[in-house]
Structure formats: C-alpha cells, structure tokens
Amino acid sequence: MERNSSLWKNLIDEHPVCSTWKEEAEGAIYHLASILFVVGFMGGSGFFGLLYVFSLLGLGFLCSAVWAWVDVCAADIFSWNFVLFVICFMQFVHIAYQVRSITFSREFQLLYSSLFQPLGTSLPVFRTIALSSEVVTLEKEHCYAMQGKTSIDKLSLLVSGRIRVTVDGEFLHYIFPFQFLDSPEWDSLRPTEEGIFQVTLTAETDCRYVSWRRKKLYLLFAQHRYISRLFSVLIGSDIADKLYALNDRVYTGKTYHYDIRVFKMNYTESSPLTESTAIGFTPELESVIPVPSNETICENWREIHHLVFHVANIFFTIGLVIPTSLHLHMILLRGMLTIGCTLYIVWATLYRCALDIMIWNSVFLGVNILHLSYLLYKKRPVKIEKELSGIYRRLFEPLRVPPDLFRRLTGQFCMIQTLKKGQAYAAEDKTSVDDRLSILLKGKMKVSYRGHFLHNIYPCAFIDSPEFRSTQMHKGEKFQVTIIADDNCRFLCWSRERLTYFLESEPFLYEIFRYLIGKDITNKLYSLNDPTLNDKKAKKLEHQLSLCTQISMLEMRNSIASSSDSEDGLHQFLRGTSSMSSLHVPSPHQRGSAKMKPIEEGVEDDDEVFEPASPNTFKIHQLP
C-alpha cells in the first residue's frame, strides 16, 4: 500500500506546475526525431503509405530513445520511446511481408496492371483471383479448342501472343492480349450446364494465357460477390468487343456505319493492346541508428515524469498497435495520435516547462488534425437521390465506386428528363448520336429497326450504349434504330462532350464506364434473341433457362460472319429472332450437369455450390 502511494505521489504530487520556460533547449537528437515525426505524420494510407508512416515514426522513436538515454537521463522516456519503436518496427515488417507476399510472375503483373488495376482492384483481391488460376503455354499452330470436340470446362485470358478463331475452316476474328479466349462460351452456359466449343481456336504465335477451372471459378464467385460482378462486366464487355471486331471485318469498305444490333458496321483496323510492365516492389529495411558523439552517459537517472506524460504514451501505443487490416484503422490511428499530441502539449507546458517540446507537439497536432479531418470527410455519409439510388446499387456500388464519386458524376453535368408514352427518344436516320448518353430510371422503352421490333429497354440499362460505342469510333452519325417510350419514362441524361471530359480526368471511372457499356451492349444483343428476356414477368424463367437455350452467343457470332450484305438477309434474321423468342429449345451442344447447382448473381457467401440437381430443375416451355 505504501509502495502504491509512493508511486502515485511521484506521478502527480511531486511535479509542480511551471511558472517560467526553461532557458536551455533540448538537444539536437530530439529535434532530429521531431523532424522525422513531422515527415512521418504526413504519410497517407494504403500499403505503401503505411510503410512510409511506420518507417519514419519508428526512426523518430528510436532517435527519441537515444535522446532520453544520453541527454535527459529519463528511464521512463527511454522505455516508452523504445517500446513505440519496437511496435513501429513490427508493424513495418508485417506490412512489408504482406506487400512482399503479393508479388506475382510477369504474366500476372501484366494482367494486373493492364486489366484489373485500372478498375480499382486491390492487390489482395487480385491475389485471391490469381491463386485460383494457372499460367499455360500454347505453342504456335497448337489448338486451344477444337470445334465440336473440346468441352467448355475453363475460362482463359490471353496474356501474350495472338490466337485465330475459325468455324468450319472460315476465319472469324483474332484474339489479342488481355482478351478472353472463350468469353462467349462461358457466358452461354450456366453453372449447371456443360457444353462443347463450336469454334476452333489456334495459336498463330507462341502464346501464354491465364486459365481458371470452371468449377473452381464458380466457387470463387459464390464466396466473393465483388469478384463475381467484376468478371461479369469484364466478360460482357469482351463479348461486345469481339462482335464489334467481327462486324468490322464483315462489312468492310462501306461509307456508312450501321448499329451493332442490325449487324452493320464499317471496318476499322484493330490492333493488339500494348503490353505494360508492372513495377514490382521489394521492401527493404535499413536501420539508421544515430550515434551521438562527445556525449556523456547518464550517471543519475531522473524521477518518473507526470501522469499526463504516461497517459499520452498509452494513447500512442494504442494507436500504433491497431491492426492495419481494420476498416477504420487510419481514422483510429490519427485519433489516438491527436489525443496523444494534445496530452504531450499539456505535459510540456505545465510540467516539463519546455517551449520547444510544446511547439513541436503543436505542429504534430496540427498535421494529425488535418489528416483526421480529411479521413472523416471522406467517410461522411453521402446522400444519393432516391431516384438515382437504384442505379448506384445495381451498376456502380458492386464495382466499388465511392458514393461521393458517383454524386460528382451525376450532380454536375446531367439532368433527369421525362418522356410520355409514345414519344420518341430517337428517330431512325434523323437523331444525332453525338449529343447525349442516358440511363433509364423508370418505365420501358421499345427499340425497332425499319418497323421490326428488336428489344425492350428496362430500368438501370443504358438507352444508347451501342451509339455511344460507335460514336467513339465515328463522329457525326445518326441513330440507326428508333427508340420509343412504351410507358411514361424518366431517364438520366449526360451531355456526351462534358461526360467525356470528366471521364478523362477520372481514369478509374472511365474504365468502369467502358466495361459497363460493353456489358450493356452484350445484354442488348442477348435480348435480340428473346425480346422478353428481361421482362419482369419472365424473371423466374430467366433464372431457370440459360441464354444458350435460345441462341448462344457463339451462334450469334457465326450468324454475323455468314450473313450477307443484303436487306433480305437482315429481314430473315429479324424474322428468325422473333420466332425464336417464343420457342425455347435446348442447344445440341449443351447438357445439364448433376454436380452443380445454379449460382445466381445475388449470391455472396454460399458454401454449398455443388449438390445433386433436381430432375425438375429445368423445364422447357413450348408453345403449341
């Protein structure tokens, strides 16, 4: 009891409040440590930002420990600073190991920097994707798949080389680096179905590709909704790119350009994507130990400092030991550092009587308050208009677009417009495609070509995504389809010119838009085969029947390649799609699997992906 009373007396009672400042300043080592603290506190978040912060703070605490040992002769100051140095060192090693463990081979580095990093995919998420795959080499003139023989049991993405796609010996198109090899085949089958390739894929050069086994990838989708949504837009956009390239090859030499939905486009030369080199990071730790010269070692240690000093260091310790994987780690760290610096100012002013310590900690406090204010501002709840919340949740939130960025996108240069039933959004061969880009918020629109119905447009879908894509290649074109409001409609409309300028300043959002538009075009092409595919009344049917049971994307691709340039061929296609939409027949190249159950897009965490399928899972509806 007497010992506890003596300790409490040393912590509080034996420290009178300062009446004047000390005349002498602290030593040079202390000021060196303070400079390191200021520079360290200016660091940001993220892996490399945390490495920066903990390395400089660790060096600062090490210098402070040397200062306490040599100049101040204070055991408690030395002990606290040495403990904090050890914590910073351990955090640095832990983060450096995480960064070091997320290093990939050259193929994965190229894949990440060219495809996934622009979409904001973090290294840990990409590591999860990469661990489920393998890198495969395909020699020149060897086949990745043979028509009518190879089963569709994987999904592959080309990293280097070039692959030729043919059907019945006829050339269709090339596959270039960072394009999927078998995206049409993958998208044509549901998890419960199996099928075989209807084209032949042959390597024109020595190729390297990344491949995912189909069952393993579906398991990954079931466990990670973000990865599932990411692959969905990547595959959808890739299919649209392939169909555009195919139409460009078929309709070469024309002076006019038709909408992709009526399979008329002018030829533009496509070129392989330029490979970019990913920069690897190898963390290295260099311990810098300042060795004081011409200093005497303490012979008499000073008394224990005031309780305020120890409470301040407790807050520093709590902030530095918070796990970096915690979602609010940086906010909590800055908060603890802010409280600790405030208490240090109180201690230096009232009990240490050190003007330089008070000034330095005031600077520390100001830097940490600025960072904390910025982090809290970034985490503030961003209110999205109720009418736009559906678009955000459906299209942008699954791809991790921040609410404040979405609000900037929709709050500056766009407006919500209304169309009454029967009014036209665009007239065939009259309305310019260069003016706007729109997303339907409410209602339903009907798209037709020369009186032939093509498909419907439903809420949360782009109204003129094919026109936006064609405008990027050819300026001054007119709509090749007529779009009429089938109900009272409301849509979000951007000025295309101002939207383009904004996206150029936001590379992340530019990539998101590019893939969302590609995915939307693919969905519209599927709707050509069945105009009721997205109808609310057919939602249950949509989950039971795959797109392959109507017309697979591969069959659509082959029909484009074999279609003639005559209007009769187009009218025959339009008549064929309208009749096919009312009669669902199974594809001869498709069969059900008894090992897997369907994984719907909304599934986030589902550990039971594989289970015996019910014999009544699929029902074929045929009109009399």
XYZ file of C-alpha atoms in Angstrom, residues 6 25 94 124 162 188 194 198 207 273 283 286 294 300 319 353 387 408 410 419 446 453 489 520 533-534 611:
27
model
C 4.665 6.465 -3.238
C 16.654 23.999 -25.452
C 4.192 -7.100 -41.062
C -5.193 -8.777 -52.016
C -2.271 -13.998 -80.877
C -23.637 -19.141 -72.836
C -21.948 -28.416 -69.822
C -18.428 -24.602 -81.730
C 1.052 -17.806 -76.569
C -3.163 -3.888 -76.861
C 10.590 -3.732 -49.401
C 17.609 -0.067 -43.397
C 31.150 13.612 -27.488
C 21.937 9.622 -12.237
C -2.936 3.859 -31.979
C 8.462 23.711 -18.967
C -34.330 8.241 -57.857
C -19.916 14.052 -58.676
C -24.480 12.677 -61.529
C -40.795 11.039 -71.883
C -39.063 -0.137 -77.272
C -39.141 -4.812 -83.182
C -40.369 7.121 -68.693
C -24.872 -3.433 -71.571
C -35.677 -11.956 -71.761
C -35.574 -9.073 -69.272
C -25.013 -30.621 -54.841
